[in-house]
Short mmCIF file of C-alpha atoms in Angstrom, two decimals:
data_model
loop_
_atom_site.label_atom_id
_atom_site.label_comp_id
_atom_site.label_asym_id
_atom_site.label_seq_id
_atom_site.Cartn_x
_atom_site.Cartn_y
_atom_site.Cartn_z
CA SER A 1 -53.37 -90.59 65.96
CA PHE A 2 -50.92 -93.08 67.44
CA ARG A 3 -50.79 -96.58 68.86
CA HIS A 4 -49.34 -97.15 72.30
CA ARG A 5 -49.22 -99.50 75.23
CA TYR A 6 -48.20 -98.82 78.79
CA ASN A 7 -47.63 -100.51 82.11
CA LEU A 8 -47.23 -97.85 84.81
CA GLU A 9 -47.89 -97.93 88.54
CA ARG A 10 -51.59 -97.10 88.62
CA ARG A 11 -52.38 -93.57 89.87
CA TYR A 12 -48.75 -92.89 90.84
CA ASP A 13 -46.85 -93.10 87.52
CA GLY A 14 -48.40 -91.71 84.35
CA ALA A 15 -48.05 -90.49 80.77
CA VAL A 16 -49.45 -87.40 79.04
CA LEU A 17 -49.46 -85.70 75.64
CA GLU A 18 -48.38 -82.05 75.62
CA VAL A 19 -48.26 -79.39 72.91
CA SER A 20 -46.23 -76.25 72.24
CA ILE A 21 -47.43 -73.65 69.71
CA ASP A 22 -44.94 -71.16 68.23
CA GLY A 23 -42.35 -72.05 70.86
CA SER A 24 -44.60 -71.40 73.86
CA PRO A 25 -44.19 -73.56 77.00
CA TYR A 26 -45.56 -77.09 76.71
CA VAL A 27 -49.06 -77.59 78.15
CA ASP A 28 -51.38 -80.55 78.22
CA LEU A 29 -53.17 -81.09 74.91
CA VAL A 30 -56.60 -80.79 76.56
CA ASP A 31 -55.66 -77.63 78.50
CA ALA A 32 -54.47 -76.10 75.22
CA GLY A 33 -57.89 -76.62 73.64
CA GLY A 34 -57.42 -80.00 72.00
CA ARG A 35 -59.49 -83.08 72.70
CA PHE A 36 -59.27 -86.86 72.56
CA VAL A 37 -61.63 -88.49 70.07
CA THR A 38 -60.86 -92.02 71.30
CA GLY A 39 -58.41 -93.53 73.76
CA GLY A 40 -58.05 -90.51 76.05
CA TYR A 41 -56.77 -90.33 79.60
CA GLY A 42 -58.30 -92.76 82.10
CA THR A 43 -56.81 -91.78 85.47
CA THR A 44 -56.16 -88.79 87.72
CA LEU A 45 -52.69 -89.18 89.26
CA ASN A 46 -52.08 -88.95 92.99
CA ASP A 47 -50.77 -85.50 93.92
CA GLY A 48 -48.75 -86.37 97.02
CA THR A 49 -45.88 -88.59 95.91
CA ASN A 50 -43.41 -86.24 94.17
CA ASN A 51 -44.53 -87.09 90.64
CA PRO A 52 -43.84 -83.99 88.49
CA ILE A 53 -47.25 -84.38 86.83
CA GLY A 54 -49.11 -85.40 89.99
CA GLY A 55 -52.76 -84.34 90.12
CA ARG A 56 -53.14 -84.36 86.33
CA ARG A 57 -55.27 -86.59 84.11
CA ALA A 58 -53.05 -89.19 82.46
CA TRP A 59 -52.67 -92.69 81.10
CA SER A 60 -51.77 -94.94 84.00
CA GLY A 61 -52.00 -98.58 85.05
CA ASP A 62 -51.81 -101.41 82.53
CA SER A 63 -53.34 -100.87 79.07
CA GLN A 64 -53.44 -104.66 78.60
CA GLY A 65 -51.86 -104.41 75.18
CA TRP A 66 -51.76 -101.93 72.30
CA MET A 67 -54.50 -99.33 71.94
CA THR A 68 -55.17 -96.52 69.46
CA THR A 69 -55.57 -92.91 70.55
CA VAL A 70 -57.01 -90.29 68.20
CA ALA A 71 -56.78 -86.63 69.19
CA THR A 72 -57.76 -83.30 67.63
CA LEU A 73 -55.19 -80.52 67.88
CA PRO A 74 -56.16 -77.13 69.34
CA ALA A 75 -57.70 -74.68 66.88
CA ALA A 76 -54.89 -72.28 67.81
CA ALA A 77 -52.40 -74.68 66.20
CA ALA A 78 -53.78 -74.16 62.69
CA GLY A 79 -51.17 -72.43 60.53
CA HIS A 80 -48.62 -72.26 63.38
CA ALA A 81 -45.42 -74.14 64.23
CA THR A 82 -46.56 -76.88 66.58
CA ARG A 83 -44.64 -79.49 68.55
CA LEU A 84 -45.99 -82.51 70.41
CA ARG A 85 -44.28 -83.97 73.47
CA PHE A 86 -44.97 -87.48 74.78
CA ARG A 87 -44.14 -87.22 78.46
CA THR A 88 -44.05 -89.91 81.14
CA ALA A 89 -43.28 -89.25 84.80
CA ASP A 90 -42.93 -91.42 87.91
CA ASP A 91 -43.18 -90.92 91.64
CA ALA A 92 -40.37 -91.56 94.10
CA SER A 93 -41.07 -95.17 95.04
CA PHE A 94 -42.60 -98.26 93.43
CA SER A 95 -42.95 -99.23 89.78
CA ALA A 96 -45.47 -101.43 88.01
CA ASP A 97 -44.95 -105.19 88.16
CA GLY A 98 -43.44 -106.87 85.12
CA ASP A 99 -42.21 -105.19 81.96
CA ASN A 100 -43.04 -101.56 82.69
CA GLY A 101 -42.88 -98.36 80.65
CA TRP A 102 -44.62 -96.61 77.74
CA TRP A 103 -44.29 -97.69 74.10
CA ILE A 104 -45.46 -95.47 71.20
CA ASP A 105 -45.80 -96.40 67.53
CA SER A 106 -47.54 -95.51 64.26
CA VAL A 107 -47.85 -91.75 64.84
CA ALA A 108 -49.92 -90.11 62.08
CA LEU A 109 -50.79 -86.45 61.62
CA GLY A 110 -53.33 -85.04 59.19
CA VAL A 111 -56.92 -85.21 58.03
CA ASP A 112 -56.70 -88.99 57.63
CA ALA A 113 -55.71 -89.59 61.25
CA ILE A 114 -59.19 -90.84 62.22
CA PRO A 115 -59.50 -94.61 61.58
CA PRO A 116 -61.98 -95.82 58.95
CA ASN A 117 -65.58 -96.08 60.11
CA ALA A 118 -67.56 -98.39 57.86
CA SER A 119 -71.31 -98.69 57.58
CA VAL A 120 -73.10 -101.17 55.33
CA ALA A 121 -76.70 -100.94 54.16
CA PRO A 122 -78.58 -103.16 53.88
CA ALA A 123 -76.89 -105.67 56.17
CA SER A 124 -78.02 -108.60 53.99
CA LEU A 125 -79.59 -109.31 50.59
CA ALA A 126 -82.10 -112.08 49.85
CA PHE A 127 -83.39 -113.25 46.47
CA GLN A 128 -86.00 -115.78 45.36
CA LEU A 129 -85.57 -116.73 41.69
CA ASP A 130 -86.87 -119.09 39.07
CA VAL A 131 -84.45 -121.61 37.64
CA GLY A 132 -82.14 -119.94 35.14
CA ALA A 133 -83.14 -116.41 36.18
CA SER A 134 -80.90 -113.73 37.67
CA ALA A 135 -81.28 -110.74 39.95
CA THR A 136 -79.17 -107.90 41.28
CA GLY A 137 -79.11 -105.91 44.49
CA ALA A 138 -77.19 -102.86 45.66
CA VAL A 139 -75.14 -102.71 48.87
CA VAL A 140 -73.85 -99.31 49.95
CA LEU A 141 -70.53 -99.38 51.80
CA SER A 142 -69.87 -95.98 53.39
CA ASN A 143 -66.92 -94.43 55.20
CA ALA A 144 -67.25 -91.52 57.61
CA ALA A 145 -66.05 -88.17 56.28
CA GLY A 146 -62.53 -87.25 57.38
CA SER A 147 -61.51 -90.82 58.25
CA ALA A 148 -58.72 -92.88 56.73
CA PRO A 149 -59.36 -94.83 53.51
CA LEU A 150 -61.52 -97.91 53.95
CA ALA A 151 -60.11 -101.23 52.76
CA PHE A 152 -62.37 -104.24 52.29
CA SER A 153 -62.48 -107.54 50.45
CA ILE A 154 -65.16 -109.76 48.93
CA GLU A 155 -65.24 -113.35 50.09
CA THR A 156 -66.78 -115.84 47.67
CA ARG A 157 -68.72 -118.72 49.17
CA GLY A 158 -69.94 -121.05 46.43
CA ALA A 159 -69.64 -120.84 42.67
CA ALA A 160 -71.74 -117.70 42.28
CA HIS A 161 -72.30 -116.42 45.81
CA ALA A 162 -70.27 -113.37 46.85
CA THR A 163 -70.77 -111.58 50.18
CA LEU A 164 -69.13 -108.50 51.65
CA MET A 165 -67.53 -109.66 54.89
CA PRO A 166 -66.64 -106.69 57.16
CA TYR A 167 -67.12 -108.63 60.40
CA ALA A 168 -69.63 -111.46 59.89
CA ARG A 169 -68.31 -114.99 60.33
CA SER A 170 -68.69 -117.68 57.68
CA LYS A 171 -71.30 -120.31 58.41
CA THR A 172 -73.17 -123.06 56.62
CA GLY A 173 -76.87 -123.77 56.57
CA THR A 174 -79.72 -121.43 57.28
CA GLY A 175 -80.59 -122.25 60.87
CA LYS A 176 -79.00 -121.11 64.12
CA ALA A 177 -78.23 -123.16 67.19
CA ASN A 178 -79.54 -122.08 70.55
CA ALA A 179 -77.28 -119.91 72.69
CA VAL A 180 -74.33 -121.87 74.09
CA ARG A 181 -74.91 -123.21 77.59
CA VAL A 182 -71.76 -123.75 79.63
CA ALA A 183 -70.78 -124.06 83.25
CA ALA A 184 -71.04 -120.72 85.03
CA THR A 185 -67.96 -118.53 84.91
CA ILE A 186 -69.74 -115.32 85.88
CA GLY A 187 -69.53 -114.26 89.51
CA SER A 188 -71.72 -111.75 91.31
CA ARG A 189 -71.65 -109.67 94.45
CA THR A 190 -74.45 -107.87 96.26
CA ILE A 191 -74.23 -104.09 96.37
CA ALA A 192 -76.04 -101.56 98.49
CA ARG A 193 -79.43 -100.67 97.05
CA THR A 194 -79.22 -97.41 95.15
CA PRO A 195 -81.85 -94.78 94.44
CA ARG A 196 -83.43 -94.70 91.01
CA ALA A 197 -81.04 -93.15 88.53
CA GLY A 198 -81.95 -90.66 85.85
CA SER A 199 -81.72 -91.24 82.12
CA PRO A 200 -78.82 -89.99 80.01
CA TRP A 201 -79.09 -86.54 78.46
CA MET A 202 -81.56 -86.51 75.56
CA PRO A 203 -81.41 -84.23 72.52
CA ASP A 204 -84.62 -83.04 70.85
CA GLY A 205 -86.52 -85.69 68.91
CA SER A 206 -84.69 -88.58 70.54
CA PHE A 207 -85.74 -91.51 72.70
CA THR A 208 -84.16 -93.61 75.44
CA LEU A 209 -83.33 -97.32 75.17
CA GLN A 210 -83.58 -98.74 78.69
CA LEU A 211 -84.27 -102.08 80.41
CA ASP A 212 -83.46 -101.32 84.08
CA ASP A 213 -85.60 -99.63 86.73
CA GLY A 214 -82.76 -97.42 88.00
CA SER A 215 -81.79 -99.53 91.02
CA ALA A 216 -78.87 -101.97 91.10
CA GLU A 217 -79.12 -105.00 93.39
CA THR A 218 -75.93 -106.79 92.37
CA ALA A 219 -72.99 -106.66 89.97
CA LEU A 220 -71.44 -109.27 87.68
CA GLY A 221 -67.93 -110.00 86.51
CA ALA A 222 -66.32 -112.85 84.58
CA GLY A 223 -63.38 -114.81 85.94
CA SER A 224 -62.46 -116.57 89.13
CA ALA A 225 -60.48 -116.06 92.32
CA SER A 226 -57.30 -116.02 90.24
CA GLY A 227 -58.38 -112.88 88.39
CA GLU A 228 -60.95 -111.00 86.34
CA GLN A 229 -61.49 -112.00 82.72
CA GLY A 230 -62.69 -109.60 80.03
CA ALA A 231 -66.24 -110.05 78.73
CA VAL A 232 -68.77 -108.25 76.54
CA TYR A 233 -71.83 -107.07 78.51
CA LEU A 234 -74.80 -106.20 76.28
CA ASN A 235 -78.45 -105.18 76.32
CA ARG A 236 -80.58 -106.21 73.36
CA TYR A 237 -82.94 -103.65 71.85
CA VAL A 238 -85.15 -103.99 68.78
CA ALA A 239 -85.12 -101.35 66.03
CA SER A 240 -87.98 -101.05 63.57
CA ASP A 241 -85.87 -99.01 61.17
CA ALA A 242 -82.51 -97.28 60.81
CA MET A 243 -81.42 -95.11 63.73
CA THR A 244 -78.38 -93.38 65.19
CA ILE A 245 -77.11 -94.08 68.70
CA HIS A 246 -75.88 -90.75 70.11
CA SER A 247 -74.89 -91.71 73.65
CA ILE A 248 -74.48 -94.72 75.90
CA GLY A 249 -74.96 -94.47 79.66
CA VAL A 250 -73.50 -97.11 81.98
CA TYR A 251 -74.12 -97.41 85.71
CA TRP A 252 -70.72 -98.25 87.20
CA PRO A 253 -71.18 -100.14 90.49
CA SER A 254 -69.32 -99.09 93.61
CA GLY A 255 -68.18 -101.19 96.53
CA ASP A 256 -65.30 -103.59 96.96
CA GLY A 257 -62.77 -102.96 94.23
CA ASP A 258 -62.32 -99.62 92.52
CA LEU A 259 -63.38 -99.11 88.90
CA GLY A 260 -62.43 -95.45 88.96
CA GLY A 261 -59.74 -94.49 86.48
CA LEU A 262 -60.03 -97.66 84.40
CA GLN A 263 -60.91 -97.64 80.69
CA ALA A 264 -63.95 -99.43 79.28
CA ASN A 265 -64.68 -100.05 75.62
CA LEU A 266 -68.18 -99.13 74.39
CA VAL A 267 -69.46 -101.49 71.68
CA ALA A 268 -72.51 -101.91 69.44
CA TYR A 269 -73.70 -104.78 67.22
CA TYR A 270 -76.45 -105.17 64.63
CA ASP A 271 -78.29 -108.38 63.70
CA ALA A 272 -80.66 -108.05 60.74
CA ASP A 273 -82.55 -111.30 61.38
CA GLY A 274 -83.69 -110.17 64.86
CA ASP A 275 -83.72 -113.68 66.35
CA GLY A 276 -82.16 -112.86 69.73
CA ASP A 277 -78.87 -114.63 68.95
CA PRO A 278 -75.96 -112.16 68.74
CA ARG A 279 -73.37 -114.67 67.56
CA ASN A 280 -73.63 -113.61 63.92
CA ALA A 281 -74.26 -109.91 64.68
CA MET A 282 -72.19 -107.35 62.78
CA ARG A 283 -70.11 -105.03 64.90
CA LEU A 284 -70.80 -101.31 64.37
CA GLY A 285 -68.02 -98.72 64.51
CA VAL A 286 -64.63 -99.18 66.10
CA ASP A 287 -63.15 -99.30 69.62
CA THR A 288 -64.56 -96.49 71.76
CA LEU A 289 -62.39 -96.37 74.88
CA VAL A 290 -63.81 -94.22 77.68
CA PRO A 291 -62.63 -93.48 81.22
CA ILE A 292 -64.61 -94.42 84.32
CA GLY A 293 -64.72 -91.26 86.39
CA SER A 294 -67.49 -91.92 88.92
CA THR A 295 -69.00 -95.06 90.44
CA GLY A 296 -72.38 -95.60 92.05
CA THR A 297 -74.04 -93.59 89.28
CA PHE A 298 -74.63 -93.45 85.52
CA GLU A 299 -71.90 -91.98 83.35
CA THR A 300 -72.97 -90.95 79.86
CA TYR A 301 -70.60 -91.00 76.89
CA ALA A 302 -71.11 -89.54 73.41
CA VAL A 303 -70.97 -92.16 70.63
CA ASP A 304 -71.93 -92.33 66.95
CA PHE A 305 -73.18 -95.80 66.05
CA GLU A 306 -75.25 -96.00 62.86
CA VAL A 307 -77.86 -98.78 62.82
CA PRO A 308 -78.50 -99.45 59.10
CA ALA A 309 -82.05 -100.92 59.24
CA GLY A 310 -84.56 -102.71 61.43
CA GLY A 311 -83.38 -105.66 63.53
CA ASP A 312 -81.69 -106.44 66.83
CA VAL A 313 -79.30 -103.88 68.29
CA TYR A 314 -76.90 -104.94 71.05
CA LEU A 315 -75.32 -102.13 73.08
CA GLY A 316 -72.87 -102.36 75.93
CA PHE A 317 -69.27 -102.36 77.05
CA VAL A 318 -66.14 -104.46 77.53
CA ASP A 319 -64.00 -104.36 80.68
CA GLN A 320 -60.99 -103.56 78.53
CA TRP A 321 -58.57 -103.59 81.46
CA ALA A 322 -59.17 -107.35 81.90
CA ILE A 323 -59.14 -108.30 78.20
CA ALA A 324 -56.04 -110.49 78.62
CA GLY A 325 -57.46 -112.25 81.71
CA GLN A 326 -56.05 -112.76 85.22
CA PHE A 327 -56.58 -109.10 86.19
CA LEU A 328 -56.28 -108.52 89.94
CA PRO A 329 -58.02 -107.54 92.05
CA ARG A 330 -61.05 -109.17 90.44
CA LEU A 331 -63.70 -106.52 89.79
CA PHE A 332 -67.44 -106.78 89.04
CA PRO A 333 -68.12 -104.09 86.42
CA ALA A 334 -71.67 -104.88 85.22
CA ALA A 335 -74.41 -103.50 87.48
CA LEU A 336 -77.56 -105.64 87.46
CA ASP A 337 -81.16 -104.70 88.17
CA GLN A 338 -82.74 -107.98 89.28
CA SER A 339 -86.38 -106.86 89.36
CA ALA A 340 -88.67 -107.81 86.45
CA SER A 341 -85.99 -109.36 84.25
CA GLN A 342 -86.70 -108.96 80.55
CA GLY A 343 -84.27 -111.67 79.43
CA ARG A 344 -82.50 -109.29 77.08
CA SER A 345 -79.13 -108.87 78.81
CA TYR A 346 -76.31 -110.89 77.27
CA ILE A 347 -72.76 -111.94 78.12
CA SER A 348 -70.08 -113.03 75.66
CA SER A 349 -66.76 -114.34 76.89
CA ALA A 350 -64.15 -116.95 76.05
CA THR A 351 -62.88 -119.82 78.17
CA THR A 352 -59.41 -119.00 76.86
CA PRO A 353 -58.85 -115.21 76.72
CA PRO A 354 -58.98 -112.86 74.98
CA VAL A 355 -62.65 -112.45 74.14
CA ASP A 356 -63.30 -111.79 70.43
CA LEU A 357 -64.98 -108.38 70.13
CA SER A 358 -65.43 -108.34 66.35
CA ASN A 359 -67.02 -111.76 66.03
CA LEU A 360 -69.06 -112.89 69.04
CA GLY A 361 -69.61 -116.25 67.34
CA ASN A 362 -65.96 -117.11 68.07
CA ASN A 363 -66.57 -116.95 71.84
CA ASP A 364 -67.63 -120.24 73.43
CA ILE A 365 -69.61 -118.47 76.18
CA THR A 366 -72.39 -116.38 74.65
CA GLY A 367 -76.01 -116.03 75.69
CA THR A 368 -78.39 -114.30 78.06
CA ILE A 369 -77.47 -114.12 81.73
CA GLY A 370 -79.87 -116.99 82.36
CA ASP A 371 -78.25 -119.10 79.63
CA VAL A 372 -74.72 -118.56 80.88
CA GLU A 373 -75.63 -118.97 84.54
CA GLN A 374 -77.92 -121.97 83.95
CA GLY A 375 -80.89 -120.03 85.33
CA ALA A 376 -79.20 -119.28 88.66
CA LEU A 377 -79.15 -115.54 88.05
CA ASP A 378 -81.00 -113.12 85.83
CA GLY A 379 -81.76 -109.44 85.48
CA ASN A 380 -81.24 -106.33 83.39
CA PHE A 381 -77.86 -104.72 82.83
CA MET A 382 -77.89 -101.02 83.64
CA ILE A 383 -76.80 -99.95 80.16
CA ARG A 384 -78.90 -97.29 78.46
CA ALA A 385 -78.69 -95.36 75.25
CA VAL A 386 -80.16 -92.35 73.49
CA ALA A 387 -81.02 -92.58 69.79
CA THR A 388 -82.78 -90.70 67.02
CA GLY A 389 -84.71 -92.23 64.14
CA ARG A 390 -87.68 -94.56 64.20
CA ARG A 391 -88.16 -96.61 67.35
#
């Protein structure tokens, strides 16, 4: 695993990770039999501008800050002398605007290279006691096998009230305010009507989580004429019990602006109280950066999000390329099915970027599409998932 950031002329300059086993010529990690667990390549480089690695998959464009990439070495590397080469190559003309290049840090090799992946069950404990009585409850904090050690702390709120705080924000009182209503900052554009799209691949014994009818009438994006602003686009589903999300499918809209080659971040949240307000929802898993390869269709990505118990489950994505705001050209990444709105598609963004992904309650713009747009627009995001467990 390693952390890196890059600002390279999109699709013309790029960076790759190569491997040599027992002194053999360097080849791309993926071609050698390795794979990226998270943070893999997001672009195919142009093959006609004298770039030595033209035509290859690569990191390119602006990562909008530091990101973590986790990769698995080829099986052929086990027990053999292995070298890794971080290689960047440019074409013969322009460079990216601003401070450009590729920065690499925190390289780690070994069985602990995968970041910690915490799951907590149950998500909350509740007790009703007589005066002077006491009670206990067990909370299981788990870490995925093969991942790095999990560090956590206990935050005490009150003289004898301790709560594990992996992501949840502190709050007072027992009630929740209604979703924040603010002036619209979400723009839309009409797209050509598309044929009904199929569901993501389904393993045996699984079921599909789906709100849309397969046809996209428009697409949404946060920001203004001065640039796109990162936002969290979510569909709310209700789980009756624990379940595992195996894949998320997103319909990437086509039209003006090109999403192809950009990296999105797949996210999941769990809210035990099931009240339709995601602002105190607990984030599940870690950043899951995926490339956008095709537009005008669903792309399905393998994930592993563990829902600990019954409650609200929010699934979706972040336009990671625009997380810092002012991304140009402004794009509209969230396809919207406007027929028979179910009122369960949500947006979370921040007036002042960046949007907080771990704690949606810190974002001043959070609510259903109708809440955020003051009723001027509504519909169902074309974000689906496949899960196993009880519906």
